[in-house]
Structure formats: C-alpha cells, structure tokens
Coordinates of C-alpha atoms in Angstrom, one line a residue:
Chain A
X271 CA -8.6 -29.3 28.5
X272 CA -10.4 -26.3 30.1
X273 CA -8.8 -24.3 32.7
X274 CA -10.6 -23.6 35.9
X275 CA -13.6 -21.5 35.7
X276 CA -11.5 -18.6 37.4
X277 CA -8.6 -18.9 35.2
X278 CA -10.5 -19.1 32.2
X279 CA -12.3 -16.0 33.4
X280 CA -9.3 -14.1 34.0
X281 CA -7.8 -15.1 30.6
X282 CA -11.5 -14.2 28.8
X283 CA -11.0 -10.6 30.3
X284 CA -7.4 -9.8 29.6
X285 CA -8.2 -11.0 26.0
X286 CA -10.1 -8.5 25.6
X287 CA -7.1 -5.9 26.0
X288 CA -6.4 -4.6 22.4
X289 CA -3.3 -5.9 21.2
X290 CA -4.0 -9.0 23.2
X291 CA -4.2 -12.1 21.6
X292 CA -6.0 -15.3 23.4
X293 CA -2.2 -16.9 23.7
X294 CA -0.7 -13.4 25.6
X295 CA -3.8 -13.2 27.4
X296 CA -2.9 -16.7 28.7
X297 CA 0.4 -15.8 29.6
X298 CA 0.2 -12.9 31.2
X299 CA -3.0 -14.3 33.5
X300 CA -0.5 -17.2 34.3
X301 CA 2.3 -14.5 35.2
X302 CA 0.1 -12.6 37.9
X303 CA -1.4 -16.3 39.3
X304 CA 2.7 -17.0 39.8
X305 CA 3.1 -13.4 41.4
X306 CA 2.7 -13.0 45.0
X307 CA -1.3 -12.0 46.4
X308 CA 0.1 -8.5 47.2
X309 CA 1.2 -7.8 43.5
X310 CA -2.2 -9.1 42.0
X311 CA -4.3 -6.7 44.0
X312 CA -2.6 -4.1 43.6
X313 CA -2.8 -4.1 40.1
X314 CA -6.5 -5.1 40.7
X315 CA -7.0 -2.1 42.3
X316 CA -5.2 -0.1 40.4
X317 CA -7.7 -0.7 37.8
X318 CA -10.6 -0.6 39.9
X319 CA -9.2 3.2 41.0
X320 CA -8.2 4.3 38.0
X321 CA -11.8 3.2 36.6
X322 CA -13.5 5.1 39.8
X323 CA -11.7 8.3 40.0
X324 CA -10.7 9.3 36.4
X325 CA -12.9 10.9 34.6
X326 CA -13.1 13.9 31.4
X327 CA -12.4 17.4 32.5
X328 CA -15.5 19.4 31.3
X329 CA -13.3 21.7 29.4
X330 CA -10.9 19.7 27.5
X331 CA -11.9 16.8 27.9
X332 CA -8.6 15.0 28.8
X333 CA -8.8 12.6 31.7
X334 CA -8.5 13.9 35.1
X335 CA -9.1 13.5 38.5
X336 CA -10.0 16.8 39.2
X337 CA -12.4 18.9 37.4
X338 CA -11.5 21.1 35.9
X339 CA -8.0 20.1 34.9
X340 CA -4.6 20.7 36.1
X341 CA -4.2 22.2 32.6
X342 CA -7.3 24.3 32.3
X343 CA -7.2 25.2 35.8
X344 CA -3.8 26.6 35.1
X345 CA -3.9 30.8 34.7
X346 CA -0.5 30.8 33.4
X347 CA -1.6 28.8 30.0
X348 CA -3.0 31.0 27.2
X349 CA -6.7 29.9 26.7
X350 CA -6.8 31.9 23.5
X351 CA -4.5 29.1 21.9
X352 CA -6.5 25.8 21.8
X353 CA -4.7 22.5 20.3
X354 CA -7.2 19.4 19.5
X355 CA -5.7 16.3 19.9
X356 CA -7.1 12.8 19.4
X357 CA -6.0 11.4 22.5
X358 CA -4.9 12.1 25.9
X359 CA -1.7 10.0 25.5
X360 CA -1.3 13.4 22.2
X361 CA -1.7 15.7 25.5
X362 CA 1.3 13.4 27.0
X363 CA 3.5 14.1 24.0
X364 CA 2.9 17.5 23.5
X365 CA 3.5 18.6 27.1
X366 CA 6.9 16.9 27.0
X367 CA 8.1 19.5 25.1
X368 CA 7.2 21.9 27.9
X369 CA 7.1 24.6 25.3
X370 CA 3.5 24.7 24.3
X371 CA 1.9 27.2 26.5
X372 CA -1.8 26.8 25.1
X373 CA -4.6 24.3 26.4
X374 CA -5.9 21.4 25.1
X375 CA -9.1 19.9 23.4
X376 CA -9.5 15.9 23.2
X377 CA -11.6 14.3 20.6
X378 CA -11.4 11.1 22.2
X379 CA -11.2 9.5 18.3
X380 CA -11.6 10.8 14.8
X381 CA -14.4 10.4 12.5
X382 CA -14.2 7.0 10.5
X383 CA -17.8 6.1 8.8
X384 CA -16.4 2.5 8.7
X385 CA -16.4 2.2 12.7
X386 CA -19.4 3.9 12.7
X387 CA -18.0 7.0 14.3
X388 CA -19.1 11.0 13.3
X389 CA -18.8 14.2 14.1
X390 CA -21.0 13.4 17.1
X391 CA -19.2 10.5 18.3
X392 CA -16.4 12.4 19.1
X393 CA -16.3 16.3 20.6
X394 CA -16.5 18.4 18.4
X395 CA -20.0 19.7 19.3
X396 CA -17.9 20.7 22.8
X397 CA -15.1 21.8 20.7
X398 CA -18.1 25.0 19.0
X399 CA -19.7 25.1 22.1
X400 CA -15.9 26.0 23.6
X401 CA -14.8 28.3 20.7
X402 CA -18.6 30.4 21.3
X403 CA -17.4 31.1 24.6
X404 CA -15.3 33.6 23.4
X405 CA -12.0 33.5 24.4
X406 CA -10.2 31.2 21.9
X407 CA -8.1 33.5 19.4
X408 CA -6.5 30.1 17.2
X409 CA -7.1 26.4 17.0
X410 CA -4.5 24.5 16.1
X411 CA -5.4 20.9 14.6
X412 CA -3.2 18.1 15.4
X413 CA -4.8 15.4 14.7
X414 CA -2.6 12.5 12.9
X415 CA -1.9 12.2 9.6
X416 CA -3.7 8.9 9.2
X417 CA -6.8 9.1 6.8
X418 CA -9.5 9.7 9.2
X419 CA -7.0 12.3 11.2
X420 CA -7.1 14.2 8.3
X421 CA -10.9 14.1 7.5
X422 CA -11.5 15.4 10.9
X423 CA -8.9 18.0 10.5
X424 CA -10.5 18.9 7.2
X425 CA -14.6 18.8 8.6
X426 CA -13.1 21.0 11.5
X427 CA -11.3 23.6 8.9
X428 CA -15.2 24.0 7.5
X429 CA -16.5 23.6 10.9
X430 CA -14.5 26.1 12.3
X431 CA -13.1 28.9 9.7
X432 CA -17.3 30.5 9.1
X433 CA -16.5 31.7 13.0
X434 CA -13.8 33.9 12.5
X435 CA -11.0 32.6 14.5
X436 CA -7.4 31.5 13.1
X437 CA -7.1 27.7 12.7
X438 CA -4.0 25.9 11.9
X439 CA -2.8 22.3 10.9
X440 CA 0.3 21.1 12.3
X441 CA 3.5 20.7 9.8
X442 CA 4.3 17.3 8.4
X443 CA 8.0 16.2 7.2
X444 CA 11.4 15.1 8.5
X445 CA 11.8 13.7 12.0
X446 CA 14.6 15.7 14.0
X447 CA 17.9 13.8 14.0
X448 CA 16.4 11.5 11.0
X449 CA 18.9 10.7 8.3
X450 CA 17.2 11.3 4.3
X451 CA 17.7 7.9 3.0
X452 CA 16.0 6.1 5.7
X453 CA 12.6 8.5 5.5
X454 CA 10.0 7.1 3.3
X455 CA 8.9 9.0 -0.3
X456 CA 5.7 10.1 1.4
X457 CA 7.1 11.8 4.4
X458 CA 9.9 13.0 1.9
X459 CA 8.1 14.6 -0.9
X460 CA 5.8 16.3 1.8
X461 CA 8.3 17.3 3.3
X462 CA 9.8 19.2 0.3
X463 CA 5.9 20.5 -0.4
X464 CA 6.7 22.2 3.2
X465 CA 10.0 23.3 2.9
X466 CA 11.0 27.2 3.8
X467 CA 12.7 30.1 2.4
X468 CA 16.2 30.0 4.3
Chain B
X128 CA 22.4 -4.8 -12.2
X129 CA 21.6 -8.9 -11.7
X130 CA 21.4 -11.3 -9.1
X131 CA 23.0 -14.5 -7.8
X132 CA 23.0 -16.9 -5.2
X133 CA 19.2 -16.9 -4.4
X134 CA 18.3 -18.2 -1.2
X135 CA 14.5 -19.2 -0.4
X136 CA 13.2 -20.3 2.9
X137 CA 9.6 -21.0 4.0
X138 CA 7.8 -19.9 0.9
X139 CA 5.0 -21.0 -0.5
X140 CA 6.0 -25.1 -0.5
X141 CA 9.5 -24.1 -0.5
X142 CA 11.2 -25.4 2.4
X143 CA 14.9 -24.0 1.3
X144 CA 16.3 -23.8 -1.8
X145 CA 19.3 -22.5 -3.2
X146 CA 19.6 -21.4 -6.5
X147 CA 22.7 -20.7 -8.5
X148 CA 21.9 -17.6 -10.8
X149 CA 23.7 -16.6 -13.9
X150 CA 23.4 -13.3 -15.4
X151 CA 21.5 -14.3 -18.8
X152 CA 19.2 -17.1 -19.0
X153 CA 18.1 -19.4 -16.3
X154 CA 15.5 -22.0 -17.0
X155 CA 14.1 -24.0 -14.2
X156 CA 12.4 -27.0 -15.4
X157 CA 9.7 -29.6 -13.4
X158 CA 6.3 -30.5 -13.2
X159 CA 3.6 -28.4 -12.3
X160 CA 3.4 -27.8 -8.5
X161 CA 6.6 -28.4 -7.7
X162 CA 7.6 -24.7 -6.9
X163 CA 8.7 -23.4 -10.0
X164 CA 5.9 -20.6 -9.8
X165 CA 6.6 -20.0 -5.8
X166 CA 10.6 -19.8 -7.0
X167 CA 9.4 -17.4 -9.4
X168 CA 7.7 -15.2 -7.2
X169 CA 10.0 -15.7 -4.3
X170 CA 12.3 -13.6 -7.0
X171 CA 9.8 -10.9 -7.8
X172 CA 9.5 -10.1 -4.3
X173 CA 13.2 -9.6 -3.5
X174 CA 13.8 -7.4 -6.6
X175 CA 10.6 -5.2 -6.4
X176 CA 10.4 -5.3 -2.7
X177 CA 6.6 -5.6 -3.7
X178 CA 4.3 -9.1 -4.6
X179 CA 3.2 -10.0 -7.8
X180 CA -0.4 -9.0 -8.4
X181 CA -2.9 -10.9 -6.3
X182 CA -0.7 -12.6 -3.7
X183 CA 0.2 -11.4 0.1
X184 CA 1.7 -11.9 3.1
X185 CA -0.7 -14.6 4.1
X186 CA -0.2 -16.8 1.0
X187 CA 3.7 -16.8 0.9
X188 CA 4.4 -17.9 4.2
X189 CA 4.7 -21.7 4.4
X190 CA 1.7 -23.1 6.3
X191 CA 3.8 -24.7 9.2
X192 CA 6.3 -21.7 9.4
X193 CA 6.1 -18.2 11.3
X194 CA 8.2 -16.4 9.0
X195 CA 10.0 -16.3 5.0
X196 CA 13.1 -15.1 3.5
X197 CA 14.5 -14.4 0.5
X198 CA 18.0 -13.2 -0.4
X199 CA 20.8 -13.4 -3.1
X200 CA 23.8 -11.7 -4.1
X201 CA 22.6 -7.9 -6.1
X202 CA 25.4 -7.3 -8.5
X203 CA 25.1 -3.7 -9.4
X204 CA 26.0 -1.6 -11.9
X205 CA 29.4 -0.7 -10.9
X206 CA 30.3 -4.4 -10.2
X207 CA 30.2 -4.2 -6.3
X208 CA 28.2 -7.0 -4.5
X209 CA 25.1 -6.2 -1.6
X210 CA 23.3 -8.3 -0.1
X211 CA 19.2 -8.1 -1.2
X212 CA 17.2 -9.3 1.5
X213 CA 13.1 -9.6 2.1
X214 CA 11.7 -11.4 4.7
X215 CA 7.9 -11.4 6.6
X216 CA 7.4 -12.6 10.3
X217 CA 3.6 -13.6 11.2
X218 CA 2.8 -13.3 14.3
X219 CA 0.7 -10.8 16.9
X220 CA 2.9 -7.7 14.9
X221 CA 4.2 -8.5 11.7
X222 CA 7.5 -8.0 11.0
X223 CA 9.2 -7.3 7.8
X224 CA 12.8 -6.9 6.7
X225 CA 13.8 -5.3 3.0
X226 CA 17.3 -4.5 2.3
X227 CA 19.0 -3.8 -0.9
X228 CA 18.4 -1.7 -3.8
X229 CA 14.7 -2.5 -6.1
X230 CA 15.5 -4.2 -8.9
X231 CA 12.6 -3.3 -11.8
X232 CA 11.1 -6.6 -12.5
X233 CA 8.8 -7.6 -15.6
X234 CA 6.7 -10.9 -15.3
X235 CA 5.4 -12.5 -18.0
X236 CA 2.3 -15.6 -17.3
X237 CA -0.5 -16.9 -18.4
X238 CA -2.9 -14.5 -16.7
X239 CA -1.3 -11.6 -18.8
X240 CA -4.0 -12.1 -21.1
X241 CA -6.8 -11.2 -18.8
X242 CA -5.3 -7.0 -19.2
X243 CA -7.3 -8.0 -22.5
X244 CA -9.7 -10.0 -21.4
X245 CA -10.7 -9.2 -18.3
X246 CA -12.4 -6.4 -16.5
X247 CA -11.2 -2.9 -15.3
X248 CA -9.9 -4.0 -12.8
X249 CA -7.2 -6.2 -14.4
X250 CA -5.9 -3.2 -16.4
X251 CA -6.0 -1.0 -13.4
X252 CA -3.4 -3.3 -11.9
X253 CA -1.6 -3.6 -15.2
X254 CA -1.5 0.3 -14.7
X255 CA -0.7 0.4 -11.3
X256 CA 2.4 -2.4 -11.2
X257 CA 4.2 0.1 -13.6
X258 CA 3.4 3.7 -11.8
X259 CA 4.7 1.9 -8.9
X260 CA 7.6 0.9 -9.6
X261 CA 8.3 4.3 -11.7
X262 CA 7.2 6.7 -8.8
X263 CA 7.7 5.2 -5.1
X264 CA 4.9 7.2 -3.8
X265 CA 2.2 5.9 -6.3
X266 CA 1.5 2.9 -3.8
X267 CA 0.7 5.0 -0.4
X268 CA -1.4 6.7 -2.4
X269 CA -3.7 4.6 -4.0
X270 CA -3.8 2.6 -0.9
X271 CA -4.7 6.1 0.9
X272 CA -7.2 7.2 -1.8
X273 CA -9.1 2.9 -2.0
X274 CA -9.2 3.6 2.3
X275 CA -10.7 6.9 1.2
X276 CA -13.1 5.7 -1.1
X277 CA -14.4 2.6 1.2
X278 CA -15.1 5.5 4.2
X279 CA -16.7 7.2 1.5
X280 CA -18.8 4.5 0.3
X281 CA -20.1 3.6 4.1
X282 CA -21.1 7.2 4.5
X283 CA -23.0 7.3 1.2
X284 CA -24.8 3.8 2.4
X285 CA -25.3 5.2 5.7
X286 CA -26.6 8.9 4.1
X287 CA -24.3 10.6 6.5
X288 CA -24.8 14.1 6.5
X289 CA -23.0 16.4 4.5
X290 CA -19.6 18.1 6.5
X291 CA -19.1 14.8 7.9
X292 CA -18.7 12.8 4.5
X293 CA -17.4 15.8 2.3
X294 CA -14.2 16.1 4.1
X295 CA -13.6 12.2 2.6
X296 CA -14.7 13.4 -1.0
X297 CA -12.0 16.2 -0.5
X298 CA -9.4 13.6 0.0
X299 CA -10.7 11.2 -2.8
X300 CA -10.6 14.6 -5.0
X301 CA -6.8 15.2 -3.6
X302 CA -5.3 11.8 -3.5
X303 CA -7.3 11.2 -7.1
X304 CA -5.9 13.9 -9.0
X305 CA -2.8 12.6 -8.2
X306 CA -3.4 8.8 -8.6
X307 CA -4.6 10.3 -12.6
X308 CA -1.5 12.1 -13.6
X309 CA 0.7 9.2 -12.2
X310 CA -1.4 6.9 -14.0
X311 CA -1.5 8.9 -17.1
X312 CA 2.4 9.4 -17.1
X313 CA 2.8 6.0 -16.6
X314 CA 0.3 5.4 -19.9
X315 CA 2.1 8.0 -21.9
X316 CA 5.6 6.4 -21.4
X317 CA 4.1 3.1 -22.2
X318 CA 2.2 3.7 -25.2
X319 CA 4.9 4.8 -28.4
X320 CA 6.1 1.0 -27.2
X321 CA 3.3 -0.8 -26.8
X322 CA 2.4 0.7 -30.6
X323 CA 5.7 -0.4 -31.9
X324 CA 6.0 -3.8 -30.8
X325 CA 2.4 -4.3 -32.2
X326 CA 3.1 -2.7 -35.1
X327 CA 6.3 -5.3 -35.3
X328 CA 3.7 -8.4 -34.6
X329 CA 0.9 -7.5 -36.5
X330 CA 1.2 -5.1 -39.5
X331 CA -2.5 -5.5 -40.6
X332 CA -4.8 -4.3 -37.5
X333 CA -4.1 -1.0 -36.1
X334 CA -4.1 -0.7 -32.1
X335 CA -5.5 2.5 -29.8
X336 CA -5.2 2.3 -26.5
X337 CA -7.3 5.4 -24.5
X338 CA -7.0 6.3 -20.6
X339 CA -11.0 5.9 -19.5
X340 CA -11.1 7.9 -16.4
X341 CA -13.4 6.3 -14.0
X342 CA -16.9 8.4 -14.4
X343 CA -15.5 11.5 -16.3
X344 CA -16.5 12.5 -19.4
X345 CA -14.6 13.9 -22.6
X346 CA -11.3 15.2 -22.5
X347 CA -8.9 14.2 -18.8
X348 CA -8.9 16.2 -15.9
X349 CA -5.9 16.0 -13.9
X350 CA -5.7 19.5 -12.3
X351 CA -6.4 19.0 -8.7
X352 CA -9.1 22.2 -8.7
X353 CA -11.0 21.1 -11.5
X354 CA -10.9 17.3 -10.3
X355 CA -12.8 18.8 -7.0
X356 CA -15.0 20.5 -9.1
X357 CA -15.9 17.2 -11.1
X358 CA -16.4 15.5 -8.1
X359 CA -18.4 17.9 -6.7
X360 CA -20.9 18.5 -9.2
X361 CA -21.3 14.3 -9.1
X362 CA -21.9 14.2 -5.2
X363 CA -25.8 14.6 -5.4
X364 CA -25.6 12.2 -7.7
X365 CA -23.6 9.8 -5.6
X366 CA -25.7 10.3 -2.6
X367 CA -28.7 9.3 -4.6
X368 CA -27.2 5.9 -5.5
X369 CA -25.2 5.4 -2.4
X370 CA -22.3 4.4 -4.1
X371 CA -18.5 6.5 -5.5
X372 CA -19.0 6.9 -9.3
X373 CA -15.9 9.4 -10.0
X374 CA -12.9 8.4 -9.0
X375 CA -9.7 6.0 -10.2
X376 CA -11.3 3.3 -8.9
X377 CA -13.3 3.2 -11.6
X378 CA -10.3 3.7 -14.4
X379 CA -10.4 1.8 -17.3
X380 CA -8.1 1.3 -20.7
X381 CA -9.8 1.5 -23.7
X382 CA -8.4 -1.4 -25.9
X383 CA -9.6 -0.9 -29.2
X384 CA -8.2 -3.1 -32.4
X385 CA -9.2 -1.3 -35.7
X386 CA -11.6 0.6 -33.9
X387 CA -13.4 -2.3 -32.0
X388 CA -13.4 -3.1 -28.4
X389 CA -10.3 -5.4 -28.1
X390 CA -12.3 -7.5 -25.3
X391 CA -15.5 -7.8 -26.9
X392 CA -14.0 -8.3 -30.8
X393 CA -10.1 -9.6 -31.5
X394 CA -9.5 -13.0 -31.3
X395 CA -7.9 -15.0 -28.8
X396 CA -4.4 -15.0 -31.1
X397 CA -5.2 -10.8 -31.7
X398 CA -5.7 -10.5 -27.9
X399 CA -2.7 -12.4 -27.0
X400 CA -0.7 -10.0 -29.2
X401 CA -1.9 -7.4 -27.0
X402 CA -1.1 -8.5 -24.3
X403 CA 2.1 -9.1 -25.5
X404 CA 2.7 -5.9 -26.4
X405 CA 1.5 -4.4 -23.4
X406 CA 3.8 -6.2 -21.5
X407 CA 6.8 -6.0 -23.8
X408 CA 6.3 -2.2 -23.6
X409 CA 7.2 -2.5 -19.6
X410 CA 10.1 -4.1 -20.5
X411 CA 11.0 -0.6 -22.8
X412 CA 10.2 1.8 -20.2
X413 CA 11.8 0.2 -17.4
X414 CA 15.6 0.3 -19.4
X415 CA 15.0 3.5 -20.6
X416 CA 13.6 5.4 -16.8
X417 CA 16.8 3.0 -15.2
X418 CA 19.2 3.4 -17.5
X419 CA 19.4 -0.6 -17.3
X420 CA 17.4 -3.7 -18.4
X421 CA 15.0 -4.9 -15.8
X422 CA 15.3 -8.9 -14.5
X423 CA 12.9 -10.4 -17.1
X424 CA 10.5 -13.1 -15.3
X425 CA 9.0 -15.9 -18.1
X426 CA 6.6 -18.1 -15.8
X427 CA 5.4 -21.1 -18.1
X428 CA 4.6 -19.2 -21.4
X429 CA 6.5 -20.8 -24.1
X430 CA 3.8 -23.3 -24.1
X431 CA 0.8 -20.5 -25.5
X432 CA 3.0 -18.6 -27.8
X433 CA 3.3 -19.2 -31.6
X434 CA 6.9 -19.9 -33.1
X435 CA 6.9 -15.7 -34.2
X436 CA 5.9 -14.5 -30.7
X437 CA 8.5 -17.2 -29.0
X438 CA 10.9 -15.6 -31.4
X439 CA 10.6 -11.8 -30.2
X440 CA 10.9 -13.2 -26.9
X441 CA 13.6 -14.9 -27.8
X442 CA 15.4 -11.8 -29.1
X443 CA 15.6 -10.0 -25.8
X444 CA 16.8 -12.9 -23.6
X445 CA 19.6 -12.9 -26.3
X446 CA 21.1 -9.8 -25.2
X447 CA 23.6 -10.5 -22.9
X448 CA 23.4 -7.8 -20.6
X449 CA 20.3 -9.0 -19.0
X450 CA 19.0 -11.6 -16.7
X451 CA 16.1 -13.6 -17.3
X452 CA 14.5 -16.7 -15.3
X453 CA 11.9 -19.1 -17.0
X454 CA 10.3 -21.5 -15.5
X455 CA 8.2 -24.6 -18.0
X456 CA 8.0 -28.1 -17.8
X457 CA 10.3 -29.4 -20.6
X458 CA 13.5 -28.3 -21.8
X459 CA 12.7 -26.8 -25.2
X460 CA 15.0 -24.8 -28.3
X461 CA 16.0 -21.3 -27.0
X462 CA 17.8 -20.4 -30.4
X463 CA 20.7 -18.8 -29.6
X464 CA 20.2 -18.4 -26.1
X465 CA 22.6 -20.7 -23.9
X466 CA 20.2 -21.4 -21.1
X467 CA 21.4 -23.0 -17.3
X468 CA 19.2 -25.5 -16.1
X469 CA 17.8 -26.1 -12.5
X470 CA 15.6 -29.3 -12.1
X471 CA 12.6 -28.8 -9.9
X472 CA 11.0 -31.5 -7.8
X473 CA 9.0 -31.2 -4.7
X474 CA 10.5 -27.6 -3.6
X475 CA 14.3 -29.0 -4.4
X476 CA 16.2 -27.5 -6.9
X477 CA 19.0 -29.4 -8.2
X478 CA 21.6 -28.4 -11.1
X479 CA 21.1 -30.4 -14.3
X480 CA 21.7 -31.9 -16.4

C-alpha cells in the first residue's frame, strides 16, 4: 500500500539524508508525525534557518553566519599559520583542543577523479589566491589519511612548495591512551616509520 | 595449534551445524550441494580471519538471515584453549566480530589448477593469499594501491590535467614499490619448495618459475625511487592510451616447463603437477615462517589426482601433529591415515558411521 501523498513525500526527502536508508527514512518521518506540531516545526525551521543564514566565510571558507568568521575575524589567531582541513566538522575537532592558535582553510572535499571531483571542485584555487596575499608564513595539511586525503595533500605539496612558504603534513600513528595490540599493522608500522629520538 | 568444536550458523545453506574436530584427519562425506564446500569455507574464514579467494560478505550470509558466525575451540601451542570467533552483520552498517589468534590456512580445490591455467590474474591472487597471510599489512595495501589505480584510470579516461592526476601516480609508485618487494619475498620463500616438490613428482621436465612485473622490463625494480622513475617515464605513454600499464596490477608469474610457457604447452597431468606444487610449497613456508604446521583444507580433490599425487598428499596428512579437513563424496583409502567421519546432508552434519 502507498502512504499518503504527504507521508510519502516526507519519507522521499529524508531518504535522501546520507546514511539513510528508505526503512530509517520511514521511521524517523513516522517519529516526527507522532511528535507534537510544536516539535516538527521547529525542526522545520531549524532547517529552513540553518539553510538561509549559513553561508562560507570568504576567507576560510568554513560555514558561518557572519562574514568574515568568528575565527578569521579573530586578531589574537596567527594568520601566518594556516591549517586546510576537509571539512568544517575538521574545524570542530581541531578547535577542541583549544591549543591551535592558527586559522583555518576548508576544502569542502578532496580530489577523487572517480566522483568527478578536481582541484577546482574544491578550494584550492582560494587556498593560492589566500597564500598570494602575503601573510601566510606555513600551511599545515590535514587532510585524512584516506586515499584521496592524501592525493590532495600531495597535489597541494607541488601546488604549494614553488611559493616559498613552509608546508607541513600532520603526523600519523598511535591514538593517545590506545593500547599496541588492539592498533591495526598499518597504523602500527607507520607509526614506527614516525617514531622520535627520545 | 588446531581447532575443535566448530560451530556454524547462517552460512551459506548452513543453518547450524556443529562439528566435532579432531586434531589429524577429518573427512566430511555427502553429496554435492549439501554444504561440505560452505563447511569448508566457514573454516577458512575463522582461521585466516580472511575468505577464500573470490567469495565475500554478500555470498556467506544465508539469504533469509542478517548476520553469520563461526567459532570453535583454538588449541594453541602451549595447550591452553581460546575461543576463535568470526561473525558478519548485514545491515545499514556492517558489523563484524574476529576474535582469536590467525591460524595459517592452506586450501587445496579444484580451481587450483587455473594458477596454471588461467590468466594473470589467477596467479596474482595465488601470490597475494600468501603475502597476506605472511605480512598483515600486505592487504591494506594492495586494496589502497587497486583504489589508487581505478582514480588513476578515471583521470587518464577523463585526460585530467597533469598536478591533479600525478599526485595518484605518486601513490601507485609508493604503495607499488611496496606491494613488489612483498610479493617478491613472498615468491622467493616459495620457490626452493615449489622446485623440490616438483622435482619429487616429476624428475624428467625441469620447472622456472619468474616474477613478470606488470609493464617493466628486464631486471626487478623494487626501490621506491627508481619505481617513481619507471613510472614516470611511462606516464606520457599512459595518457596516450588512457589506461595504467605499470603497476602490480599487471603482475604476472612466468610458468615455464622445460623452457615453454606452462599455460600454453604442458599437459593437463604436467599442469596439475604444478599446481600441486605451487600449492604444496605454501604448505612449506607456512611451518617454517610459524614455527607450526598450518590447518590443511582438501575440498573434493582426491577425485582428480593420480594414485602418486594422492600418495604425497597422503604423506602430510600422516603426520600427526597436524589438522587437516577433507571434504569428497565417498569414503575412500586414506593409507595410514585414521580419518573421523561426518556425514553431510542438507546443511546437517551427523557423526558416522
């Protein structure tokens, strides 16, 4: 049986969601028709505000809702020390630490000729333009160690190292805390590639 | 180290089965489609935490089930008793359990000829199977460098421009250099046995057996500089026909049996020889890089092999120390071997006689 054209609707859109599958989107749309009105639109326009108000800072590139960002608005954070990331939610993680005291570059995705996307696709055509400017003394490149994380850190390397400035890959190796025999060989033979005079 | 008390649930047609094991030789008898084959493999994947060649998640699953497990009893070297444990749940994430020590596994079957017969491919894998098991990391990496080498391959198709696409040739160059001395150590450790045992079956033709790098020529290259360099110098090339041509992708053994292509020239009984050797030689390097005899894996082969061939088998299962599973569909002579029997029908194992 077919649901109701505005169930069906509603179940059609959250299915799109990645990670969604048509059964989850069919749950959740029956969880917010079970929820009060109030709770429904407010996520509704949650969404709708989110969509209307966010947009990239034209520095970094991170979302914001002012422009430009809290980040790169910020005098106290060295603008000679630039980190790319491949996300904001990398921009999230990072500034948890609360000890990096550089700014930011989002590439908003990494170069994968298999989905189509370059060097274009993503900004690193910002990224020069950024570095011309002047200021930036060292980039530091963390993109993830995924395939295509690494390509892009390796097209930025040539990209980037004609122009003079330091650039720098994060290090890979043993999470903090993590015991030996549960890492995996990868993670532990690069990790012993990295290791450091005591 | 050996296993007992195997567990199997929702694999292949195997509802659940349990399965007694003895350390020495286990023969499970039945008709074909029964599960003997799915038993078999059940086993490989709980020792080797790893499927046989050509099987995956989505073909050991039953079809009405969300998940599989397998388990037994590991008895290990020093006598103490863990429990092994893989197990896959489908689903929106798949899940997977492994627990327990690997267990080096050799499987013998009827599509062990194709490492002769067959195409590059089929001897790549032959290849592969062993590195893995030898060197954990051999697996991520290939996987890494065939991800590499698809990206690459778009690119090429798509005549991306240069930066773009080099920085994927760089990896290929990395990941391959190391993917060739893996593979090459693997070979190297392999070959005195694989020459001996044919020597042992065949004292007339004389076997060579070259590494073929996939589109280098003359001597191996396995230095990660002078792999770049080779790859480099190919990359016009490449672009020109859209397509990786250096690379382990395109590895191949050289079989040759007195100085003829193995594939093109032995016979079927010369080729099976081969083969048999090539496994047998697995068998060798496995006890000697564990400092114990691997879980042997006979899946219907008695059937193809002459009275001498049966009889070298034969000889290893004798030696007590090891475990060995065979699956065929009659109960036959095993010479001095003092098999235990399992009756397969329909996916239910049953002692016998």
């Amino acid at each position: 049986m077919l649901y109701p054209a505005p169930i069906q609707d509603l179940v059609n859109e959250l299915a799109k969601l990645p990670g969604v599958g048509p059964k989850t989107a069919q749950r959740l749309a029956f969880f917010l028709l079970n929820r009060p009105q109030g709770e429904a639109e407010l996520l509704a326009s949650a969404i709708v505000n989110a969509r209307r108000r966010i947009r990239y800072c034209a520095t970094c590139f991170n979302f914001t809702d002012q422009d430009p960002c809290v980040i790169c608005k910020n005098p106290n954070r060295d603008s000679g020390l630039i980190m790319v990331v491949e996300y904001p939610k990398d921009v999230v993680a990072m500034e948890k630490t609360h000890e990096f005291r550089g700014r930011y570059h989002v590439l908003h995705g990494t170069i994968s000729p298999m989905d189509g996307i370059g060097p274009d696709e993503i900004k690193t055509r910002e990224l020069l333009a950024r570095i011309k400017t002047g200021t930036v003394r060292e980039l530091v490149v963390a993109t993830g160690s995924s395939l295509e994380g690494e390509a892009t850190a390796l097209y930025l390397g040539r990209l980037i190292k004609p122009l003079g400035i330091r650039i720098t890959r994060i290090a890979r190796g043993l999470p903090m805390g993590g015991d030996l025999d549960y890492t995996d060989e990868v993670t532990l033979l690069k990790a012993f590639e990295g290791r450091q005079e005591l | 180290m050996w296993l007992r008390r195997l567990r199997i649930r929702h694999f292949r047609n195997i509802e659940d089965a349990e399965i007694d094991l003895v350390r020495g030789v286990n023969v499970w008898i039945g008709d074909n489609g029964h599960g003997k084959t799915s038993a078999l493999q059940a086993l490989h994947v709980l020792a080797e935490h790893r499927y046989p060649p050509g099987i995956g998640d989505m073909d050991v699953v039953q079809w009405n089930a969300p998940w599989m497990e397998v388990r037994a009893v590991m008895v290990t070297a020093e006598d103490t008793e863990v429990v092994s444990r893989y197990g896959v749940a489908l689903g929106e994430s798949r899940r997977r359990v492994r627990e327990g020590p690997i267990l080096p596994a050799v499987w013998f079957g009827p599509a062990d000829l194709s490492t002769v017969k067959g195409g590059p491919g089929e001897r790549r894998d032959f290849l592969s199977q062993v590195a893995a098991t030898l060197y954990p990391r051999y697996s991520p990496l290939l996987r890494r460098l065939e991800r590499a080498v698809m990206q690459k391959n778009r690119g090429l198709r798509e005549h991306w421009p240069s930066p773009a696409l080099d920085s994927f040739n760089e990896i290929v160059a990395t990941t391959g250099a190391t993917v060739w001395q893996l593979r090459k150590a693997t070979l190297d450790r392999l070959l005195p046995h694989i020459y001996a045992i044919h020597r042992q079956l065949s004292e007339t033709s004389s076997l060579a057996i070259q590494f073929q790098q996939g589109g280098m020529e003359g001597d191996l290259v396995l230095e990660a500089e002078e792999v770049r360099r080779r790859l480099n110098a190919r990359f016009g090339e490449e672009r020109q026909r859209m397509v990786s041509l250096v690379g382990p992708h395109r590895d191949d053994l050289g079989v040759e049996l007195d100085q003829h292509s193995a594939r093109t020239y032995a016979s079927q009984g010369q080729q099976r020889t081969i083969a048999l050797a090539m496994k047998l030689a697995i068998y060798h390097v496995y006890e000697e890089f564990f400092q114990a005899p691997p879980l042997v894996m006979l899946d219907d082969v008695f059937s193809e092999l002459d009275g001498r061939r049966r009889a070298l088998i034969l000889e290893y299962m004798a030696r007590h120390d090891q475990q060995t599973v065979i699956t065929d569909t009659e109960p036959r002579d095993l010479g001095t071997c003092h098999p235990t029997f399992y009756r397969v029908v329909q996916g239910v194992f049953q002692p016998w006689p």
